[in-house]
Amino acid sequence: MRERSLPRPQKLFTRLMIVGASASIAVVPALAFAPAAFAADAFSVTTPANGDTNVPDGGVPNLVGFAGAGLAAGDTVQILYTGVSGPDQPAVFGGADVDASGNWSTTANFGDLAPGQTVVTVAVEEVTDDDAATVVSTVPVTFTLANPAVPLTPFAVTSPEVGSTVDSATPTFEGTGTPGSTVEIQYTGRSGHNDTAGTGTILADGTFSITTDFSDYEPGGGTATSESPFDGVRVLVYQTDADGNELPGATRQAVAFFFATPPVPLIPLSLTLAPTTETVTASAAAGVALTAAGYSPSEELTLAVTDPSGAPVTLGGTRPDQLFAAETDGSYADTLILPASAAAGTYTVTLTGVRSARTSTATFAVTADPTPTPTPTPTTTTAAGAGSTTGSTGTGSNTSQLASTGLDGVGMGSIAGVLLLAGAGLFLARRRKANV
């Protein structure tokens, strides 16, 4: 039977199956006859397309979303444009997202455009994602923004100027920005809290004027020669939308200035101890009451007590890990309990504000406990009118009490009366006998 002819690649493969071990050598020319693999799409830009108008910014004035296809695995996207700083300004800073098919997307930032500019020409490049950053392909695109990436009236604070000194405790902030946007002025107040000095709306002509309130500022602070360590007022000014969200396309403004007079007067510093003199026992029991004022509200405080020799004293009782001034007025109260072994002498108390660096000092005296007076021993005294007694062996003074006979004073008087009557009877009897 005549053998049926096979197509050449299939016939060659059949022969390779027959020769077996030599197939691995013959397989290369066999693949040369296989159909070519499907070629990848060329690098392209689909959004925004060349010539597009009214391109939206998605609510952020200077950001525009780009998308395309044909990005090779391992490559990334860069977009270059001409800004006020010059040509070839990069607009992509976070790379590009790409799927397995080469479809890609990224976000471009056009914050360096001229104020009010809407027509943008860019070069969208496919580059290798390595140190060489070799440009593989370039696609030029020109489009028109629906809103300028940079407003015609850029957001800026014109007053007060940086480093200036203002005469008012409620200075007026002035500047420019996008009409209808909200301006918020924030500062760091007492206790390190973020406080709002004022808010306002940018007028139709692109200007704003806002009167501020710094009544929550650090007491005594804000001046160039302030006792407070704060060397000026640092303010951040934001441009926000109607909901209070900061507009990313409007660079926040930082302004540092000084007050001629502190907007909040400095609280007088004081430290009082009571009592100022205490015994050793009382100082370890009731202690000494401390009251202070003049510190920064809510600031951390350090307390040090030294004994008459200048050595630090470890206070008794339960002590907190940290001490803080009151949030309302910077006052502080405490009770100082000395150890039972405290020595007599003068003790020094020092209270310091960690943030304000203000320090106050006071002293109190500890005296030794008084020595108790001994109780006197009772003594026996001789009754008035007591005389001497005569005994059979001599005479002498007897200071001892008579022995108890069981007869009280009334019984002794009765016996004496009986004896007197008996004596009187004998006397009368003798006298009658004599008369006979």
Short mmCIF file of C-alpha atoms in Angstrom, two decimals, residues 7-417:
data_model
loop_
_atom_site.label_atom_id
_atom_site.label_comp_id
_atom_site.label_asym_id
_atom_site.label_seq_id
_atom_site.Cartn_x
_atom_site.Cartn_y
_atom_site.Cartn_z
CA PRO A 7 2.21 17.93 5.80
CA ARG A 8 5.88 18.60 6.17
CA PRO A 9 5.99 19.67 9.86
CA GLN A 10 3.78 16.75 10.91
CA LYS A 11 5.79 14.30 8.81
CA LEU A 12 8.98 15.52 10.38
CA PHE A 13 7.47 15.09 13.84
CA THR A 14 6.49 11.50 12.98
CA ARG A 15 10.03 10.73 12.02
CA LEU A 16 11.26 12.26 15.29
CA MET A 17 9.03 9.92 17.20
CA ILE A 18 10.62 7.01 15.36
CA VAL A 19 14.25 8.00 15.92
CA GLY A 20 13.57 8.49 19.67
CA ALA A 21 16.76 9.65 21.32
CA SER A 22 17.68 11.94 18.43
CA ALA A 23 14.33 13.75 18.73
CA SER A 24 15.74 16.27 21.18
CA ILE A 25 18.23 17.36 18.54
CA ALA A 26 15.73 17.53 15.70
CA VAL A 27 12.98 19.41 17.63
CA VAL A 28 14.53 22.85 17.08
CA PRO A 29 14.13 22.87 13.28
CA ALA A 30 10.65 21.45 13.77
CA LEU A 31 9.61 24.54 15.85
CA ALA A 32 10.98 26.82 13.19
CA PHE A 33 8.08 25.79 11.02
CA ALA A 34 5.42 26.47 13.79
CA PRO A 35 3.09 29.49 13.38
CA ALA A 36 4.37 32.70 15.03
CA ALA A 37 2.97 33.58 18.54
CA PHE A 38 0.36 36.40 18.85
CA ALA A 39 2.23 39.71 19.08
CA ALA A 40 1.52 42.06 22.10
CA ASP A 41 -0.37 45.34 21.49
CA ALA A 42 1.77 48.42 20.96
CA PHE A 43 2.06 50.86 23.87
CA SER A 44 -0.86 53.31 23.70
CA VAL A 45 -2.81 55.96 25.64
CA THR A 46 -6.60 55.66 25.72
CA THR A 47 -7.49 58.22 28.45
CA PRO A 48 -7.36 61.08 27.89
CA ALA A 49 -7.27 60.68 24.13
CA ASN A 50 -5.37 63.11 21.99
CA GLY A 51 -7.57 66.16 21.38
CA ASP A 52 -9.97 65.50 24.29
CA THR A 53 -11.60 68.59 25.83
CA ASN A 54 -13.27 69.19 29.15
CA VAL A 55 -11.05 66.57 30.83
CA PRO A 56 -12.18 66.31 34.48
CA ASP A 57 -9.90 66.42 37.47
CA GLY A 58 -11.98 64.21 39.77
CA GLY A 59 -12.39 66.92 42.41
CA VAL A 60 -8.66 67.49 42.86
CA PRO A 61 -7.59 70.50 40.77
CA ASN A 62 -4.15 69.32 39.63
CA LEU A 63 -4.62 65.54 39.31
CA VAL A 64 -5.66 63.77 36.07
CA GLY A 65 -6.17 60.04 35.58
CA PHE A 66 -4.41 58.35 32.63
CA ALA A 67 -4.98 54.85 31.16
CA GLY A 68 -3.79 52.81 28.21
CA ALA A 69 -2.67 49.43 26.89
CA GLY A 70 0.40 47.58 25.66
CA LEU A 71 2.65 48.11 28.68
CA ALA A 72 5.25 45.34 28.68
CA ALA A 73 5.84 43.33 31.82
CA GLY A 74 8.47 44.98 34.00
CA ASP A 75 8.04 48.43 32.44
CA THR A 76 6.33 51.50 33.92
CA VAL A 77 4.86 54.82 32.77
CA GLN A 78 6.18 58.38 33.05
CA ILE A 79 4.46 61.56 31.86
CA LEU A 80 6.45 64.70 31.09
CA TYR A 81 5.07 68.21 30.53
CA THR A 82 6.20 71.84 30.42
CA GLY A 83 5.49 73.79 33.61
CA VAL A 84 6.50 77.12 35.06
CA SER A 85 9.71 75.45 36.27
CA GLY A 86 10.65 74.45 32.72
CA PRO A 87 10.20 71.58 30.21
CA ASP A 88 10.22 67.86 30.96
CA GLN A 89 8.61 68.17 34.38
CA PRO A 90 7.62 64.69 35.69
CA ALA A 91 3.92 64.27 36.51
CA VAL A 92 3.90 60.63 37.74
CA PHE A 93 5.39 59.85 41.16
CA GLY A 94 3.79 56.54 42.13
CA GLY A 95 4.39 54.36 39.07
CA ALA A 96 1.55 52.64 37.18
CA ASP A 97 -0.85 49.78 37.85
CA VAL A 98 -0.80 47.11 35.12
CA ASP A 99 -2.62 43.81 34.60
CA ALA A 100 -1.51 40.59 32.87
CA SER A 101 -2.74 41.86 29.50
CA GLY A 102 -0.66 45.05 29.65
CA ASN A 103 -3.54 47.40 30.44
CA TRP A 104 -2.27 50.18 32.68
CA SER A 105 -3.45 53.22 34.67
CA THR A 106 -1.77 55.99 36.64
CA THR A 107 -2.37 59.46 38.05
CA ALA A 108 -0.58 62.57 36.82
CA ASN A 109 0.03 65.69 38.93
CA PHE A 110 0.08 68.94 36.95
CA GLY A 111 0.63 71.30 39.86
CA ASP A 112 3.47 73.12 38.04
CA LEU A 113 1.30 74.50 35.26
CA ALA A 114 0.93 78.25 34.86
CA PRO A 115 -1.99 79.78 36.79
CA GLY A 116 -5.19 79.43 34.77
CA GLN A 117 -3.65 77.15 32.13
CA THR A 118 -6.06 74.54 30.72
CA VAL A 119 -4.42 73.23 27.50
CA VAL A 120 -1.80 70.62 28.35
CA THR A 121 0.65 68.82 26.03
CA VAL A 122 2.38 65.77 27.46
CA ALA A 123 4.74 63.00 26.41
CA VAL A 124 3.54 59.65 27.81
CA GLU A 125 6.53 57.32 27.99
CA GLU A 126 6.96 53.60 28.51
CA VAL A 127 10.22 53.21 30.43
CA THR A 128 12.10 50.30 31.90
CA ASP A 129 11.62 50.04 35.64
CA ASP A 130 15.32 49.98 36.52
CA ASP A 131 18.17 52.38 37.21
CA ALA A 132 18.67 53.00 33.49
CA ALA A 133 15.01 54.03 33.00
CA THR A 134 15.35 53.50 29.27
CA VAL A 135 12.54 55.01 27.21
CA VAL A 136 10.94 52.17 25.22
CA SER A 137 8.11 54.12 23.56
CA THR A 138 6.65 57.67 23.59
CA VAL A 139 3.09 58.79 22.84
CA PRO A 140 2.36 62.56 22.58
CA VAL A 141 -1.06 63.69 23.84
CA THR A 142 -2.69 67.13 23.93
CA PHE A 143 -5.90 67.73 25.89
CA THR A 144 -7.87 70.51 27.55
CA LEU A 145 -8.73 70.55 31.26
CA ALA A 146 -12.25 71.35 32.40
CA ASN A 147 -10.74 73.36 35.31
CA PRO A 148 -7.26 74.88 35.55
CA ALA A 149 -4.84 72.66 37.45
CA VAL A 150 -3.51 75.83 39.08
CA PRO A 151 -6.14 78.52 39.73
CA LEU A 152 -5.68 81.88 38.11
CA THR A 153 -5.46 83.32 41.62
CA PRO A 154 -3.20 80.89 43.52
CA PHE A 155 -3.86 80.36 47.21
CA ALA A 156 -1.59 82.63 49.23
CA VAL A 157 -1.48 84.63 52.47
CA THR A 158 -0.42 88.23 51.94
CA SER A 159 -0.88 89.50 55.53
CA PRO A 160 0.55 89.16 58.10
CA GLU A 161 3.93 88.70 56.47
CA VAL A 162 6.31 86.01 57.66
CA GLY A 163 8.46 87.32 60.53
CA SER A 164 6.38 90.45 61.08
CA THR A 165 5.07 91.78 64.41
CA VAL A 166 1.37 92.58 64.74
CA ASP A 167 -0.06 95.13 67.19
CA SER A 168 -3.43 93.42 67.62
CA ALA A 169 -4.25 90.30 69.62
CA THR A 170 -6.83 89.53 66.90
CA PRO A 171 -4.92 90.15 63.64
CA THR A 172 -6.69 90.07 60.27
CA PHE A 173 -5.43 87.54 57.75
CA GLU A 174 -5.65 88.49 54.09
CA GLY A 175 -4.81 86.65 50.89
CA THR A 176 -6.00 85.18 47.61
CA GLY A 177 -7.44 81.88 46.43
CA THR A 178 -10.15 80.13 44.48
CA PRO A 179 -13.48 82.01 44.75
CA GLY A 180 -16.01 80.14 46.89
CA SER A 181 -13.41 78.04 48.71
CA THR A 182 -13.16 78.12 52.49
CA VAL A 183 -10.04 79.29 54.32
CA GLU A 184 -9.22 77.82 57.74
CA ILE A 185 -6.50 79.25 60.00
CA GLN A 186 -5.07 76.85 62.60
CA TYR A 187 -2.47 77.27 65.35
CA THR A 188 -1.03 75.32 68.27
CA GLY A 189 -2.70 76.52 71.45
CA ARG A 190 -2.19 75.76 75.09
CA SER A 191 -1.69 72.14 76.11
CA GLY A 192 -0.45 71.44 72.57
CA HIS A 193 -3.99 71.39 71.17
CA ASN A 194 -4.73 72.35 67.57
CA ASP A 195 -7.04 75.35 67.64
CA THR A 196 -8.81 77.30 64.92
CA ALA A 197 -8.10 81.03 64.88
CA GLY A 198 -10.67 81.77 62.19
CA THR A 199 -12.45 80.68 59.02
CA GLY A 200 -13.81 82.53 56.02
CA THR A 201 -14.83 82.27 52.38
CA ILE A 202 -12.83 83.47 49.41
CA LEU A 203 -14.81 86.18 47.62
CA ALA A 204 -15.70 86.30 43.93
CA ASP A 205 -12.69 88.51 43.22
CA GLY A 206 -10.37 85.81 44.60
CA THR A 207 -9.49 87.56 47.88
CA PHE A 208 -10.22 86.85 51.55
CA SER A 209 -10.03 88.82 54.81
CA ILE A 210 -10.50 86.95 58.13
CA THR A 211 -10.34 88.34 61.69
CA THR A 212 -8.70 85.83 64.02
CA ASP A 213 -8.99 84.88 67.68
CA PHE A 214 -5.93 83.57 69.57
CA SER A 215 -7.51 83.52 73.05
CA ASP A 216 -6.44 79.90 73.58
CA TYR A 217 -2.77 80.70 72.97
CA GLU A 218 -0.08 79.89 75.53
CA PRO A 219 -0.27 82.41 78.42
CA GLY A 220 2.41 85.04 78.01
CA GLY A 221 3.57 83.57 74.71
CA GLY A 222 3.80 84.75 71.13
CA THR A 223 6.14 87.71 71.48
CA ALA A 224 9.75 88.05 70.40
CA THR A 225 10.86 88.69 74.00
CA SER A 226 8.31 86.51 75.75
CA GLU A 227 9.09 84.84 79.06
CA SER A 228 7.52 81.80 77.51
CA PRO A 229 9.97 79.69 75.45
CA PHE A 230 7.73 79.89 72.37
CA ASP A 231 9.44 82.24 69.95
CA GLY A 232 6.53 83.17 67.74
CA VAL A 233 3.15 82.20 66.37
CA ARG A 234 3.15 79.43 63.77
CA VAL A 235 0.00 79.26 61.70
CA LEU A 236 -1.12 76.88 58.94
CA VAL A 237 -3.70 78.26 56.52
CA TYR A 238 -5.75 75.78 54.49
CA GLN A 239 -8.04 76.14 51.52
CA THR A 240 -10.92 73.67 51.88
CA ASP A 241 -14.16 72.73 50.19
CA ALA A 242 -17.59 73.39 51.69
CA ASP A 243 -17.30 70.23 53.84
CA GLY A 244 -14.00 71.29 55.38
CA ASN A 245 -11.83 68.92 53.34
CA GLU A 246 -8.48 70.39 52.41
CA LEU A 247 -8.04 70.88 48.68
CA PRO A 248 -4.93 68.87 47.74
CA GLY A 249 -4.26 71.08 44.76
CA ALA A 250 -4.00 74.21 46.92
CA THR A 251 -0.72 74.24 48.80
CA ARG A 252 -1.23 75.12 52.46
CA GLN A 253 0.41 78.30 53.64
CA ALA A 254 2.66 78.45 56.72
CA VAL A 255 2.99 81.83 58.41
CA ALA A 256 5.17 82.61 61.45
CA PHE A 257 4.82 86.01 63.11
CA PHE A 258 5.02 87.75 66.51
CA PHE A 259 2.57 89.58 68.73
CA ALA A 260 3.61 92.94 70.16
CA THR A 261 1.71 91.99 73.35
CA PRO A 262 0.80 88.43 74.35
CA PRO A 263 -2.80 87.69 73.34
CA VAL A 264 -3.19 85.86 76.68
CA PRO A 265 -1.51 87.54 79.69
CA LEU A 266 1.06 85.55 81.60
CA ILE A 267 -0.35 84.04 84.81
CA PRO A 268 1.68 85.21 87.85
CA LEU A 269 3.89 82.46 89.23
CA SER A 270 3.39 81.42 92.86
CA LEU A 271 4.16 78.55 95.24
CA THR A 272 2.71 78.36 98.76
CA LEU A 273 3.35 75.80 101.52
CA ALA A 274 1.22 75.38 104.66
CA PRO A 275 2.13 75.06 107.41
CA THR A 276 5.57 76.59 107.07
CA THR A 277 6.70 74.93 110.29
CA GLU A 278 5.84 71.36 111.24
CA THR A 279 7.08 68.70 113.65
CA VAL A 280 8.71 65.49 112.44
CA THR A 281 5.71 63.39 113.44
CA ALA A 282 3.17 65.77 111.89
CA SER A 283 5.15 66.07 108.64
CA ALA A 284 5.03 62.29 108.25
CA ALA A 285 1.35 62.08 109.15
CA ALA A 286 -0.59 65.09 107.84
CA GLY A 287 2.21 66.45 105.63
CA VAL A 288 2.57 69.93 104.16
CA ALA A 289 -0.02 71.31 101.69
CA LEU A 290 1.34 72.77 98.41
CA THR A 291 -0.54 75.15 96.08
CA ALA A 292 0.95 76.68 92.92
CA ALA A 293 -0.11 78.81 89.95
CA GLY A 294 1.34 80.30 86.79
CA TYR A 295 2.20 77.20 84.82
CA SER A 296 1.13 76.32 81.31
CA PRO A 297 -2.30 74.65 81.37
CA SER A 298 -2.00 70.85 81.30
CA GLU A 299 1.78 70.92 81.11
CA GLU A 300 3.85 68.28 82.85
CA LEU A 301 5.54 69.35 86.09
CA THR A 302 8.57 68.11 88.00
CA LEU A 303 8.69 68.32 91.81
CA ALA A 304 11.90 68.17 93.86
CA VAL A 305 12.23 68.27 97.67
CA THR A 306 15.64 68.50 99.37
CA ASP A 307 16.46 68.06 103.06
CA PRO A 308 18.56 70.40 105.24
CA SER A 309 21.76 68.88 103.83
CA GLY A 310 20.62 69.39 100.23
CA ALA A 311 20.00 65.69 99.58
CA PRO A 312 16.86 64.73 97.62
CA VAL A 313 13.93 63.46 99.65
CA THR A 314 11.73 60.53 98.63
CA LEU A 315 8.23 61.54 99.63
CA GLY A 316 5.97 59.13 101.43
CA GLY A 317 2.43 58.11 100.60
CA THR A 318 1.11 57.09 97.19
CA ARG A 319 2.60 59.30 94.47
CA PRO A 320 1.51 59.52 90.78
CA ASP A 321 3.98 58.65 88.04
CA GLN A 322 3.58 62.08 86.43
CA LEU A 323 2.42 65.49 87.62
CA PHE A 324 0.37 67.89 85.49
CA ALA A 325 -0.91 71.42 85.93
CA ALA A 326 -4.66 72.00 85.68
CA GLU A 327 -6.02 72.27 82.15
CA THR A 328 -8.04 75.38 82.91
CA ASP A 329 -5.56 77.77 84.53
CA GLY A 330 -2.21 76.02 85.03
CA SER A 331 -2.63 75.69 88.81
CA TYR A 332 -1.38 72.74 90.86
CA ALA A 333 -2.08 71.32 94.34
CA ASP A 334 -0.33 68.56 96.26
CA THR A 335 0.42 67.23 99.76
CA LEU A 336 4.05 66.52 100.69
CA ILE A 337 4.44 63.62 103.15
CA LEU A 338 7.94 63.32 104.59
CA PRO A 339 9.37 59.97 105.75
CA ALA A 340 9.11 59.19 109.46
CA SER A 341 12.92 59.40 109.72
CA ALA A 342 13.02 62.98 108.43
CA ALA A 343 15.62 65.15 110.09
CA ALA A 344 14.80 68.49 111.69
CA GLY A 345 15.75 71.55 109.66
CA THR A 346 14.76 73.54 106.55
CA TYR A 347 13.39 71.71 103.49
CA THR A 348 13.32 73.24 99.98
CA VAL A 349 10.57 72.57 97.44
CA THR A 350 11.11 73.29 93.71
CA LEU A 351 8.33 73.02 91.10
CA THR A 352 9.21 73.29 87.37
CA GLY A 353 7.07 73.34 84.22
CA VAL A 354 8.49 71.00 81.58
CA ARG A 355 7.03 72.94 78.63
CA SER A 356 7.09 76.49 79.96
CA ALA A 357 10.41 76.10 81.86
CA ARG A 358 8.95 78.24 84.66
CA THR A 359 10.28 77.40 88.14
CA SER A 360 9.11 78.36 91.63
CA THR A 361 10.69 77.59 95.01
CA ALA A 362 9.54 77.68 98.64
CA THR A 363 10.77 76.32 102.00
CA PHE A 364 9.30 74.91 105.17
CA ALA A 365 10.83 73.96 108.52
CA VAL A 366 10.66 70.67 110.37
CA THR A 367 11.18 70.78 114.13
CA ALA A 368 11.97 67.95 116.51
CA ASP A 369 9.08 66.44 118.41
CA PRO A 370 8.80 67.95 121.97
CA THR A 371 10.22 65.87 124.89
CA PRO A 372 7.33 64.68 127.13
CA THR A 373 7.30 65.97 130.82
CA PRO A 374 7.61 63.04 133.37
CA THR A 375 4.63 62.43 135.71
CA PRO A 376 5.55 63.39 139.37
CA THR A 377 5.52 60.64 142.12
CA PRO A 378 2.73 61.23 144.84
CA THR A 379 4.00 62.03 148.50
CA THR A 380 2.23 61.49 152.01
CA THR A 381 1.84 64.59 154.22
CA THR A 382 1.25 64.75 158.13
CA ALA A 383 -2.18 65.95 159.27
CA ALA A 384 -2.29 69.34 160.96
CA GLY A 385 -2.24 69.28 164.83
CA ALA A 386 -0.44 65.95 165.09
CA GLY A 387 1.87 65.86 168.23
CA SER A 388 4.50 63.63 169.76
CA THR A 389 3.76 60.36 171.56
CA THR A 390 5.40 58.99 174.75
CA GLY A 391 6.18 55.34 175.13
CA SER A 392 7.37 53.20 178.07
CA THR A 393 10.90 53.15 176.77
CA GLY A 394 11.25 56.85 175.86
CA THR A 395 9.80 59.70 173.98
CA GLY A 396 9.77 60.45 170.30
CA SER A 397 7.87 61.95 167.44
CA ASN A 398 5.52 59.55 165.73
CA THR A 399 4.55 60.35 162.12
CA SER A 400 2.82 57.07 161.42
CA GLN A 401 -0.92 56.58 161.44
CA LEU A 402 -2.61 54.81 164.40
CA ALA A 403 -3.44 51.20 163.84
CA SER A 404 -6.99 50.56 162.87
CA THR A 405 -9.08 49.35 165.83
CA GLY A 406 -12.30 48.87 164.06
CA LEU A 407 -13.82 51.86 165.96
CA ASP A 408 -14.79 54.89 164.08
CA GLY A 409 -14.89 58.45 165.42
CA VAL A 410 -18.47 58.14 166.74
CA GLY A 411 -17.64 55.01 168.83
CA MET A 412 -14.67 56.67 170.50
CA GLY A 413 -16.80 59.69 171.53
CA SER A 414 -19.40 57.43 173.18
CA ILE A 415 -16.76 55.64 175.28
CA ALA A 416 -15.31 58.95 176.46
CA GLY A 417 -18.77 60.11 177.56
#
